[in-house]
Phi, psi and omega in degrees: 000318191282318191299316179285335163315297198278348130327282157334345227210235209351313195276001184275307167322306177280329170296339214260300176317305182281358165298316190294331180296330192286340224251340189253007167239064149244346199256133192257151166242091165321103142321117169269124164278124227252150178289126197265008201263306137002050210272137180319154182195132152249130190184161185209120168249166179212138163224145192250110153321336168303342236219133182322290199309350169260019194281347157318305145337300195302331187247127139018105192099350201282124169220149143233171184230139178273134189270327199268111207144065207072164188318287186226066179076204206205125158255152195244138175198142204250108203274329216185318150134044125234350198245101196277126170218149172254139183236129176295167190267022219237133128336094189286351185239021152217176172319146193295122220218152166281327152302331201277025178272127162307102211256148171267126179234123185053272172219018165241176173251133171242171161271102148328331205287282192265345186057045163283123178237128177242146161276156179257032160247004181238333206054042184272143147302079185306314206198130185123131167260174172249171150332295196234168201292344184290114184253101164276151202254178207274145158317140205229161189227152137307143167215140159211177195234099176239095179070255171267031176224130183239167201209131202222123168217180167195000000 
């Protein structure tokens, strides 16, 4: 009886190992591709919707842009009237520029630089080639929403 416990225990054991070796040389490491234009920045901001100069916000379509904030500032943009989304004001497919600010035009975003227009409800590149096969989308911020306040990070 203790010899078939322990036969057990072993082949339980070896079975454990080689599962764990396949699962860990079977893993592919995808390289992500990272924006190369684009540099990392930490911060956290919060608007009070209440307060004028954000009234824009309250409605569906509503965007403004913050000088403050991510590289070269944050456009805020109100997708539905709950669903927020923040963008860096930074042009994502070339090198950092005195141009490279993002102008708000309706619902889209341009670039000066290239006459890049990204929209600002998906941050897709609407318009404009690049160099290379690569098209980067506009950077995203955490945004979230607690009633009339919304915290903006990174």
């Amino acid at each position: 009886m203790k010899k078939e416990v322990f036969y057990r225990f072993i082949i339980f054991n070896n079975g454990l190992i080689i599962f764990l070796l396949i699962n860990m040389f079977s893993c592919k490491n995808d390289d992500i591709q990272r924006n190369p234009f684009l540099y990392e920045v930490s911060f956290s901001h919060s608007i009070n919707l209440n307060l004028p100069e954000y009234n824009n916000l309250n409605f569906a379509g509503g965007s403004i842009y913050l000088p403050y904030g991510g590289i070269n500032g944050i456009i805020v943009f109100n997708l539905n009237g709950n669903d927020i989304f923040a963008w860096e004001a930074s042009c994502s497919n070339h090198k950092l520029e005195s141009c490279s600010k993002l102008s708000i035009e309706g619902l889209l975003a341009n670039c000066g630089c290239h006459d890049f227009k990204y929209s600002l409800a998906t941050g897709q590149l609407l318009e404009g080639e690049t160099n290379n096969n690569l098209q980067y989308p506009l950077l995203n911020y955490r945004s979230e929403k607690y009633g009339k306040t919304i915290i903006i990070s990174n």
